[in-house]
mmCIF file of C-alpha atoms in Angstrom:
data_model
loop_
_atom_site.group_PDB
_atom_site.id
_atom_site.type_symbol
_atom_site.label_atom_id
_atom_site.label_comp_id
_atom_site.label_asym_id
_atom_site.label_seq_id
_atom_site.Cartn_x
_atom_site.Cartn_y
_atom_site.Cartn_z
ATOM 1 C CA UNK A 1 0.000 0.000 0.000
ATOM 2 C CA UNK A 2 1.311 3.429 -0.922
ATOM 3 C CA UNK A 3 0.518 6.270 1.453
ATOM 4 C CA UNK A 4 1.115 9.811 0.305
ATOM 5 C CA UNK A 5 -0.141 13.332 0.965
ATOM 6 C CA UNK A 6 -0.170 12.696 4.698
ATOM 7 C CA UNK A 7 -0.530 16.403 5.399
ATOM 8 C CA UNK A 8 -0.351 17.691 1.848
ATOM 9 C CA UNK A 9 2.161 20.288 3.009
ATOM 10 C CA UNK A 10 -0.776 22.075 4.665
ATOM 11 C CA UNK A 11 -0.183 21.446 8.362
ATOM 12 C CA UNK A 12 1.769 24.693 8.630
ATOM 13 C CA UNK A 13 -0.921 26.926 7.087
ATOM 14 C CA UNK A 14 -3.662 25.117 9.013
ATOM 15 C CA UNK A 15 -1.794 25.589 12.290
ATOM 16 C CA UNK A 16 -1.247 29.233 11.429
ATOM 17 C CA UNK A 17 -4.967 29.720 10.753
ATOM 18 C CA UNK A 18 -5.786 28.125 14.110
ATOM 19 C CA UNK A 19 -3.325 30.434 15.802
ATOM 20 C CA UNK A 20 -4.870 33.508 14.143
ATOM 21 C CA UNK A 21 -8.340 32.415 15.270
ATOM 22 C CA UNK A 22 -7.071 31.964 18.827
ATOM 23 C CA UNK A 23 -5.483 35.439 18.690
ATOM 24 C CA UNK A 24 -8.781 36.930 17.524
ATOM 25 C CA UNK A 25 -10.719 35.533 20.464
ATOM 26 C CA UNK A 26 -8.002 36.527 22.911
ATOM 27 C CA UNK A 27 -8.216 40.060 21.535
ATOM 28 C CA UNK A 28 -12.025 39.959 21.686
ATOM 29 C CA UNK A 29 -12.004 38.924 25.336
ATOM 30 C CA UNK A 30 -9.635 41.747 26.259
ATOM 31 C CA UNK A 31 -11.365 44.372 24.095
ATOM 32 C CA UNK A 32 -14.976 43.489 25.006
ATOM 33 C CA UNK A 33 -15.449 46.213 27.669
ATOM 34 C CA UNK A 34 -14.313 48.917 25.259
ATOM 35 C CA UNK A 35 -16.290 47.475 22.331
ATOM 36 C CA UNK A 36 -19.447 47.269 24.432
ATOM 37 C CA UNK A 37 -18.891 50.876 25.434
ATOM 38 C CA UNK A 38 -18.618 51.913 21.797
ATOM 39 C CA UNK A 39 -21.906 50.130 21.045
ATOM 40 C CA UNK A 40 -23.667 52.014 23.825
ATOM 41 C CA UNK A 41 -22.082 55.337 22.855
ATOM 42 C CA UNK A 42 -22.787 54.877 19.153
ATOM 43 C CA UNK A 43 -19.110 54.949 18.233
ATOM 44 C CA UNK A 44 -19.738 52.979 15.061
ATOM 45 C CA UNK A 45 -16.737 54.182 13.084
ATOM 46 C CA UNK A 46 -14.209 53.254 15.761
ATOM 47 C CA UNK A 47 -16.026 49.965 16.434
ATOM 48 C CA UNK A 48 -15.893 49.069 12.745
ATOM 49 C CA UNK A 49 -12.246 50.023 12.466
ATOM 50 C CA UNK A 50 -11.206 47.824 15.374
ATOM 51 C CA UNK A 51 -13.242 44.785 14.309
ATOM 52 C CA UNK A 52 -12.117 45.150 10.697
ATOM 53 C CA UNK A 53 -8.454 44.949 11.691
ATOM 54 C CA UNK A 54 -9.018 41.919 13.928
ATOM 55 C CA UNK A 55 -10.999 39.986 11.298
ATOM 56 C CA UNK A 56 -8.483 40.833 8.567
ATOM 57 C CA UNK A 57 -5.754 39.321 10.712
ATOM 58 C CA UNK A 58 -7.603 35.979 10.553
ATOM 59 C CA UNK A 59 -7.948 36.299 6.764
ATOM 60 C CA UNK A 60 -8.184 39.501 4.682
ATOM 61 C CA UNK A 61 -10.973 38.089 2.490
ATOM 62 C CA UNK A 62 -13.373 37.300 5.312
ATOM 63 C CA UNK A 63 -16.382 39.622 5.509
ATOM 64 C CA UNK A 64 -17.905 40.767 8.782
ATOM 65 C CA UNK A 65 -20.995 42.615 9.923
ATOM 66 C CA UNK A 66 -22.954 43.331 13.082
ATOM 67 C CA UNK A 67 -26.536 42.149 12.753
ATOM 68 C CA UNK A 68 -29.535 41.828 15.060
ATOM 69 C CA UNK A 69 -29.126 38.834 17.359
ATOM 70 C CA UNK A 70 -31.628 36.047 17.849
ATOM 71 C CA UNK A 71 -31.223 35.783 21.611
ATOM 72 C CA UNK A 72 -28.638 38.524 22.176
ATOM 73 C CA UNK A 73 -28.732 42.237 21.491
ATOM 74 C CA UNK A 74 -26.496 41.848 18.448
ATOM 75 C CA UNK A 75 -24.601 39.223 16.468
ATOM 76 C CA UNK A 76 -21.087 39.370 15.140
ATOM 77 C CA UNK A 77 -21.095 37.638 11.763
ATOM 78 C CA UNK A 78 -17.815 36.648 10.118
ATOM 79 C CA UNK A 79 -18.494 34.982 6.802
ATOM 80 C CA UNK A 80 -16.748 33.603 3.741
ATOM 81 C CA UNK A 81 -19.351 35.511 1.681
ATOM 82 C CA UNK A 82 -19.814 32.632 -0.727
ATOM 83 C CA UNK A 83 -16.121 31.777 -1.122
ATOM 84 C CA UNK A 84 -15.968 27.962 -0.698
ATOM 85 C CA UNK A 85 -12.245 28.113 0.042
ATOM 86 C CA UNK A 86 -12.927 30.125 3.204
ATOM 87 C CA UNK A 87 -16.148 28.530 4.480
ATOM 88 C CA UNK A 88 -14.380 26.104 6.833
ATOM 89 C CA UNK A 89 -12.230 28.932 8.213
ATOM 90 C CA UNK A 90 -15.314 31.005 9.063
ATOM 91 C CA UNK A 91 -16.958 28.031 10.751
ATOM 92 C CA UNK A 92 -13.840 27.248 12.773
ATOM 93 C CA UNK A 93 -13.771 30.875 13.859
ATOM 94 C CA UNK A 94 -17.347 30.476 15.135
ATOM 95 C CA UNK A 95 -16.639 27.132 16.812
ATOM 96 C CA UNK A 96 -13.864 28.789 18.825
ATOM 97 C CA UNK A 97 -16.154 31.607 19.967
ATOM 98 C CA UNK A 98 -17.063 32.077 23.637
ATOM 99 C CA UNK A 99 -20.604 31.162 24.709
ATOM 100 C CA UNK A 100 -23.170 33.774 23.642
ATOM 101 C CA UNK A 101 -24.430 36.157 26.304
ATOM 102 C CA UNK A 102 -27.144 38.798 26.520
ATOM 103 C CA UNK A 103 -25.077 41.222 24.437
ATOM 104 C CA UNK A 104 -23.331 39.149 21.738
ATOM 105 C CA UNK A 105 -23.767 35.975 19.722
ATOM 106 C CA UNK A 106 -21.528 34.752 16.883
ATOM 107 C CA UNK A 107 -22.247 33.293 13.441
ATOM 108 C CA UNK A 108 -20.113 32.092 10.478
ATOM 109 C CA UNK A 109 -22.798 33.053 7.935
ATOM 110 C CA UNK A 110 -25.565 35.638 7.609
ATOM 111 C CA UNK A 111 -28.713 34.506 9.368
ATOM 112 C CA UNK A 112 -32.254 34.849 8.081
ATOM 113 C CA UNK A 113 -33.852 38.046 9.339
ATOM 114 C CA UNK A 114 -37.443 37.476 10.435
ATOM 115 C CA UNK A 115 -38.170 41.164 9.842
ATOM 116 C CA UNK A 116 -36.627 41.224 6.352
ATOM 117 C CA UNK A 117 -39.814 42.547 4.734
ATOM 118 C CA UNK A 118 -39.575 45.649 6.918
ATOM 119 C CA UNK A 119 -35.974 46.487 6.023
ATOM 120 C CA UNK A 120 -34.854 49.364 3.878
ATOM 121 C CA UNK A 121 -31.228 49.996 2.934
ATOM 122 C CA UNK A 122 -29.331 52.368 0.699
ATOM 123 C CA UNK A 123 -28.212 50.785 -2.593
ATOM 124 C CA UNK A 124 -26.279 52.985 -4.994
ATOM 125 C CA UNK A 125 -27.834 56.107 -3.486
ATOM 126 C CA UNK A 126 -31.395 54.775 -3.820
ATOM 127 C CA UNK A 127 -33.768 53.348 -1.218
ATOM 128 C CA UNK A 128 -34.053 49.568 -1.468
ATOM 129 C CA UNK A 129 -37.274 48.642 0.336
ATOM 130 C CA UNK A 130 -37.483 44.895 0.787
ATOM 131 C CA UNK A 131 -41.275 44.907 0.621
ATOM 132 C CA UNK A 132 -41.019 46.064 -3.007
ATOM 133 C CA UNK A 133 -38.741 43.213 -4.054
ATOM 134 C CA UNK A 134 -40.467 40.769 -6.420
ATOM 135 C CA UNK A 135 -39.142 37.350 -7.391
ATOM 136 C CA UNK A 136 -39.796 35.067 -10.313
ATOM 137 C CA UNK A 137 -39.229 31.536 -8.985
ATOM 138 C CA UNK A 138 -38.582 28.430 -11.062
ATOM 139 C CA UNK A 139 -37.811 24.913 -9.832
ATOM 140 C CA UNK A 140 -36.162 22.879 -12.631
ATOM 141 C CA UNK A 141 -37.661 19.406 -12.884
ATOM 142 C CA UNK A 142 -35.835 16.974 -10.612
ATOM 143 C CA UNK A 143 -33.331 19.576 -9.443
ATOM 144 C CA UNK A 144 -32.782 20.479 -5.774
ATOM 145 C CA UNK A 145 -32.600 24.191 -6.584
ATOM 146 C CA UNK A 146 -34.819 27.240 -7.002
ATOM 147 C CA UNK A 147 -33.809 29.617 -9.817
ATOM 148 C CA UNK A 148 -34.523 33.257 -8.979
ATOM 149 C CA UNK A 149 -35.243 36.265 -11.175
ATOM 150 C CA UNK A 150 -35.315 39.381 -8.986
ATOM 151 C CA UNK A 151 -36.958 42.726 -9.729
ATOM 152 C CA UNK A 152 -37.086 45.949 -7.744
ATOM 153 C CA UNK A 153 -38.251 49.336 -9.038
ATOM 154 C CA UNK A 154 -34.805 50.883 -8.484
ATOM 155 C CA UNK A 155 -33.107 48.220 -10.637
ATOM 156 C CA UNK A 156 -33.742 50.315 -13.755
ATOM 157 C CA UNK A 157 -31.474 52.956 -12.188
ATOM 158 C CA UNK A 158 -28.617 50.631 -11.179
ATOM 159 C CA UNK A 159 -25.712 48.920 -12.899
ATOM 160 C CA UNK A 160 -25.918 45.144 -13.297
ATOM 161 C CA UNK A 161 -23.267 44.448 -10.653
ATOM 162 C CA UNK A 162 -25.058 46.626 -8.079
ATOM 163 C CA UNK A 163 -28.391 44.912 -8.827
ATOM 164 C CA UNK A 164 -26.767 41.525 -8.244
ATOM 165 C CA UNK A 165 -25.124 42.600 -4.976
ATOM 166 C CA UNK A 166 -28.454 43.907 -3.666
ATOM 167 C CA UNK A 167 -30.227 40.717 -4.711
ATOM 168 C CA UNK A 168 -27.647 38.490 -3.003
ATOM 169 C CA UNK A 169 -27.890 40.480 0.224
ATOM 170 C CA UNK A 170 -31.691 40.278 0.122
ATOM 171 C CA UNK A 171 -31.602 36.506 -0.408
ATOM 172 C CA UNK A 172 -29.197 36.098 2.523
ATOM 173 C CA UNK A 173 -31.546 38.015 4.806
ATOM 174 C CA UNK A 174 -34.614 36.170 3.553
ATOM 175 C CA UNK A 175 -33.183 32.635 3.840
ATOM 176 C CA UNK A 176 -29.874 32.812 5.629
ATOM 177 C CA UNK A 177 -26.599 32.578 3.752
ATOM 178 C CA UNK A 178 -26.207 28.809 4.119
ATOM 179 C CA UNK A 179 -29.671 28.062 2.756
ATOM 180 C CA UNK A 180 -28.951 30.292 -0.221
ATOM 181 C CA UNK A 181 -25.911 28.102 -0.912
ATOM 182 C CA UNK A 182 -28.005 24.940 -0.465
ATOM 183 C CA UNK A 183 -31.160 25.723 -2.367
ATOM 184 C CA UNK A 184 -30.770 28.705 -4.688
ATOM 185 C CA UNK A 185 -29.622 28.036 -8.250
ATOM 186 C CA UNK A 186 -29.322 30.701 -10.942
ATOM 187 C CA UNK A 187 -29.794 34.285 -9.772
ATOM 188 C CA UNK A 188 -30.761 36.898 -12.342
ATOM 189 C CA UNK A 189 -31.586 40.542 -11.458
ATOM 190 C CA UNK A 190 -34.026 42.008 -13.975
ATOM 191 C CA UNK A 191 -34.975 45.516 -15.096
ATOM 192 C CA UNK A 192 -38.555 44.352 -15.716
ATOM 193 C CA UNK A 193 -40.863 42.467 -13.389
ATOM 194 C CA UNK A 194 -41.317 38.789 -14.374
ATOM 195 C CA UNK A 195 -44.894 37.883 -15.350
ATOM 196 C CA UNK A 196 -45.191 35.258 -12.609
ATOM 197 C CA UNK A 197 -43.385 37.224 -9.893
ATOM 198 C CA UNK A 198 -44.370 36.941 -6.231
ATOM 199 C CA UNK A 199 -43.456 39.022 -3.219
ATOM 200 C CA UNK A 200 -39.999 38.096 -1.895
ATOM 201 C CA UNK A 201 -41.437 37.063 1.480
ATOM 202 C CA UNK A 202 -42.820 33.904 -0.187
ATOM 203 C CA UNK A 203 -39.340 32.583 -1.025
ATOM 204 C CA UNK A 204 -38.761 30.707 2.287
ATOM 205 C CA UNK A 205 -41.940 28.650 1.878
ATOM 206 C CA UNK A 206 -41.056 27.706 -1.715
ATOM 207 C CA UNK A 207 -37.569 26.647 -0.615
ATOM 208 C CA UNK A 208 -39.032 24.655 2.291
ATOM 209 C CA UNK A 209 -41.214 22.691 -0.162
ATOM 210 C CA UNK A 210 -38.168 21.837 -2.310
ATOM 211 C CA UNK A 211 -36.058 20.927 0.733
ATOM 212 C CA UNK A 212 -38.765 18.563 2.008
ATOM 213 C CA UNK A 213 -38.250 16.360 -1.068
ATOM 214 C CA UNK A 214 -34.637 15.780 -0.033
ATOM 215 C CA UNK A 215 -35.067 15.388 3.716
ATOM 216 C CA UNK A 216 -34.017 11.722 3.599
ATOM 217 C CA UNK A 217 -30.547 10.524 2.585
ATOM 218 C CA UNK A 218 -30.393 9.853 -1.149
ATOM 219 C CA UNK A 219 -27.798 8.508 -3.561
ATOM 220 C CA UNK A 220 -27.608 9.014 -7.319
ATOM 221 C CA UNK A 221 -26.218 6.539 -9.870
ATOM 222 C CA UNK A 222 -24.375 8.239 -12.724
ATOM 223 C CA UNK A 223 -22.709 6.875 -15.842
ATOM 224 C CA UNK A 224 -20.173 8.411 -18.175
ATOM 225 C CA UNK A 225 -16.756 8.011 -19.724
ATOM 226 C CA UNK A 226 -13.220 8.786 -18.666
ATOM 227 C CA UNK A 227 -10.961 10.992 -20.764
ATOM 228 C CA UNK A 228 -9.631 7.776 -22.344
ATOM 229 C CA UNK A 229 -13.107 6.626 -23.286
ATOM 230 C CA UNK A 230 -13.481 3.920 -20.629
ATOM 231 C CA UNK A 231 -16.922 3.452 -19.092
ATOM 232 C CA UNK A 232 -17.350 5.077 -15.695
ATOM 233 C CA UNK A 233 -20.023 4.474 -13.063
ATOM 234 C CA UNK A 234 -20.377 6.715 -10.004
ATOM 235 C CA UNK A 235 -22.590 6.447 -6.943
ATOM 236 C CA UNK A 236 -22.874 9.858 -5.292
ATOM 237 C CA UNK A 237 -24.593 11.287 -2.224
ATOM 238 C CA UNK A 238 -27.379 13.533 -3.529
ATOM 239 C CA UNK A 239 -27.643 16.424 -3.297
ATOM 240 C CA UNK A 240 -23.932 16.808 -2.600
ATOM 241 C CA UNK A 241 -23.021 20.176 -1.069
ATOM 242 C CA UNK A 242 -19.990 21.293 0.959
ATOM 243 C CA UNK A 243 -22.165 23.751 2.896
ATOM 244 C CA UNK A 244 -23.736 20.768 4.690
ATOM 245 C CA UNK A 245 -20.307 19.742 6.062
ATOM 246 C CA UNK A 246 -18.493 23.069 6.539
ATOM 247 C CA UNK A 247 -15.487 21.819 8.511
ATOM 248 C CA UNK A 248 -14.981 18.638 6.486
ATOM 249 C CA UNK A 249 -12.243 20.175 4.348
ATOM 250 C CA UNK A 250 -9.805 17.244 4.222
ATOM 251 C CA UNK A 251 -10.266 15.049 1.155
ATOM 252 C CA UNK A 252 -9.326 11.385 1.538
ATOM 253 C CA UNK A 253 -9.361 9.228 -1.601
ATOM 254 C CA UNK A 254 -8.984 5.442 -1.454
ATOM 255 C CA UNK A 255 -8.120 3.726 -4.724
ATOM 256 C CA UNK A 256 -8.845 -0.011 -4.840
ATOM 257 C CA UNK A 257 -7.820 -2.205 -7.744
ATOM 258 C CA UNK A 258 -10.303 -5.080 -8.163
ATOM 259 C CA UNK A 259 -9.540 -8.485 -9.658
ATOM 260 C CA UNK A 260 -12.835 -9.392 -11.344
ATOM 261 C CA UNK A 261 -14.214 -7.075 -14.019
ATOM 262 C CA UNK A 262 -16.656 -7.221 -16.900
ATOM 263 C CA UNK A 263 -16.016 -6.269 -20.522
ATOM 264 C CA UNK A 264 -16.430 -2.565 -19.626
ATOM 265 C CA UNK A 265 -13.879 -2.749 -16.815
ATOM 266 C CA UNK A 266 -16.536 -2.519 -14.095
ATOM 267 C CA UNK A 267 -16.656 -4.768 -10.991
ATOM 268 C CA UNK A 268 -17.921 -8.283 -11.618
ATOM 269 C CA UNK A 269 -18.113 -11.650 -9.863
ATOM 270 C CA UNK A 270 -16.483 -11.923 -6.447
ATOM 271 C CA UNK A 271 -15.208 -8.334 -6.601
ATOM 272 C CA UNK A 272 -18.730 -6.955 -6.189
ATOM 273 C CA UNK A 273 -19.318 -8.310 -2.645
ATOM 274 C CA UNK A 274 -15.685 -7.648 -1.742
ATOM 275 C CA UNK A 275 -16.037 -3.955 -2.596
ATOM 276 C CA UNK A 276 -19.395 -3.756 -0.834
ATOM 277 C CA UNK A 277 -17.938 -5.307 2.308
ATOM 278 C CA UNK A 278 -15.009 -2.882 2.252
ATOM 279 C CA UNK A 279 -17.308 0.130 1.969
ATOM 280 C CA UNK A 280 -19.587 -1.119 4.745
ATOM 281 C CA UNK A 281 -16.624 -1.504 7.084
ATOM 282 C CA UNK A 282 -15.308 1.876 6.005
ATOM 283 C CA UNK A 283 -18.648 3.615 6.626
ATOM 284 C CA UNK A 284 -19.069 1.891 9.978
ATOM 285 C CA UNK A 285 -15.802 3.382 11.204
ATOM 286 C CA UNK A 286 -16.513 6.954 10.082
ATOM 287 C CA UNK A 287 -17.906 9.148 12.834
ATOM 288 C CA UNK A 288 -20.768 11.291 11.469
ATOM 289 C CA UNK A 289 -19.569 14.327 13.376
ATOM 290 C CA UNK A 290 -16.145 14.217 11.722
ATOM 291 C CA UNK A 291 -16.370 12.554 8.281
ATOM 292 C CA UNK A 292 -18.705 11.629 5.437
ATOM 293 C CA UNK A 293 -18.382 9.203 2.531
ATOM 294 C CA UNK A 294 -19.586 11.200 -0.481
ATOM 295 C CA UNK A 295 -19.006 9.066 -3.581
ATOM 296 C CA UNK A 296 -17.398 6.039 -5.144
ATOM 297 C CA UNK A 297 -16.386 5.813 -8.785
ATOM 298 C CA UNK A 298 -15.555 2.632 -10.703
ATOM 299 C CA UNK A 299 -13.760 2.449 -14.035
ATOM 300 C CA UNK A 300 -11.151 0.317 -15.798
ATOM 301 C CA UNK A 301 -10.485 -2.059 -12.893
ATOM 302 C CA UNK A 302 -10.295 0.530 -10.123
ATOM 303 C CA UNK A 303 -12.739 1.960 -7.603
ATOM 304 C CA UNK A 304 -12.003 5.320 -5.991
ATOM 305 C CA UNK A 305 -13.843 6.117 -2.756
ATOM 306 C CA UNK A 306 -14.092 9.790 -1.776
ATOM 307 C CA UNK A 307 -14.336 10.906 1.851
ATOM 308 C CA UNK A 308 -14.386 14.422 3.298
ATOM 309 C CA UNK A 309 -13.349 14.786 6.897
ATOM 310 C CA UNK A 310 -12.468 17.116 9.705
ATOM 311 C CA UNK A 311 -8.649 16.932 9.770
ATOM 312 C CA UNK A 312 -8.790 16.859 13.564
ATOM 313 C CA UNK A 313 -10.662 13.533 13.449
ATOM 314 C CA UNK A 314 -9.424 10.011 12.759
ATOM 315 C CA UNK A 315 -11.002 9.350 9.333
ATOM 316 C CA UNK A 316 -7.669 9.418 7.522
ATOM 317 C CA UNK A 317 -6.118 6.910 9.919
ATOM 318 C CA UNK A 318 -9.190 4.678 9.686
ATOM 319 C CA UNK A 319 -8.996 4.739 5.861
ATOM 320 C CA UNK A 320 -5.316 3.817 5.881
ATOM 321 C CA UNK A 321 -5.770 0.961 8.328
ATOM 322 C CA UNK A 322 -8.690 -0.489 6.410
ATOM 323 C CA UNK A 323 -6.932 -0.092 3.053
ATOM 324 C CA UNK A 324 -4.087 -2.243 4.340
ATOM 325 C CA UNK A 325 -6.529 -5.182 4.479
ATOM 326 C CA UNK A 326 -7.434 -5.032 0.755
ATOM 327 C CA UNK A 327 -6.135 -8.083 -1.110
ATOM 328 C CA UNK A 328 -7.712 -7.916 -4.572
ATOM 329 C CA UNK A 329 -5.251 -5.529 -6.181
ATOM 330 C CA UNK A 330 -3.222 -2.356 -5.801
ATOM 331 C CA UNK A 331 -4.371 0.134 -3.181
ATOM 332 C CA UNK A 332 -3.587 3.813 -2.676
ATOM 333 C CA UNK A 333 -4.664 6.317 -0.054
ATOM 334 C CA UNK A 334 -4.252 9.994 -0.823
ATOM 335 C CA UNK A 335 -5.203 12.889 1.447
ATOM 336 C CA UNK A 336 -5.095 16.625 0.871
ATOM 337 C CA UNK A 337 -6.821 19.801 2.023
ATOM 338 C CA UNK A 338 -9.721 20.625 -0.277
ATOM 339 C CA UNK A 339 -12.097 23.120 1.373
ATOM 340 C CA UNK A 340 -13.931 23.799 -1.916
ATOM 341 C CA UNK A 341 -14.460 20.085 -2.609
ATOM 342 C CA UNK A 342 -12.793 20.541 -5.989
ATOM 343 C CA UNK A 343 -12.009 16.825 -6.265
ATOM 344 C CA UNK A 344 -15.726 16.009 -6.544
ATOM 345 C CA UNK A 345 -16.843 19.228 -8.241
ATOM 346 C CA UNK A 346 -18.525 17.441 -11.193
ATOM 347 C CA UNK A 347 -20.950 15.844 -8.717
ATOM 348 C CA UNK A 348 -21.904 18.913 -6.676
ATOM 349 C CA UNK A 349 -25.606 19.733 -7.012
#
């Protein structure tokens, strides 16, 4: 068995990120009395300046905001703002946060605002009233997504990029940032109101109906060809989305050569139960809170099993130990950091 990519050269950067997160919360603990005083006094500019510097020290591309809290007076939100490479960092920042209190709570993504319909913000110098936002909603057949066409009366006065930014912010406040990533497909701001448009406040109920169809665990069987023209069969968790496993940013791939194959190079004969038994033992040893098996792909005498895991867990060790028991053919275990799930990107839904 060949083992490679044990830390992918990433242990240094990961340790550094952990250290920066720890520094942030140490600073927060020390600065809290002054920050709370600025909130009471309305010193918004100084408050923003101090938080901006502290968040940028964790990562300069993280985005932060102070929003109304659910059980506290306000929430500090530090988010990847849709960047899949940074999602796990934002969630680890939140996991390291102190317990919420009556003044502050902490979130790694924008939360749905129950009073969204009452909000009004300045967009490009114009008043963006949420109660005037209209949405054309389309659910493609068999797809776990809702496509959105957004219209607001001020959109005729705005550039395309500004329309899109306003729409994305509105969707985050209507659904919460994570549910936008889960359930919203194409987003198109429009200068004219779609014929079938509904008030934006109806979006959560439409999304809830779509989500209900995928409440139970599902797997999809897919067929295709490799770059060399060999037949390929994949079994994939469906819908497959990194947002559902935000700190599982370590990709572990197990390659198993199998002895018995059919004319297309797919598993046949005794190799079928052997592979099934291996996967059952693999799944049994993966702790749901720290790893998930997302797909297996068979082609040309080899099956590749894809796992995403919290690097602090033992999924990688479990995969290596189990791989050492495979006797049908060559075996490889490769592990690397992959916060965007690029290795399985063709299967993301």
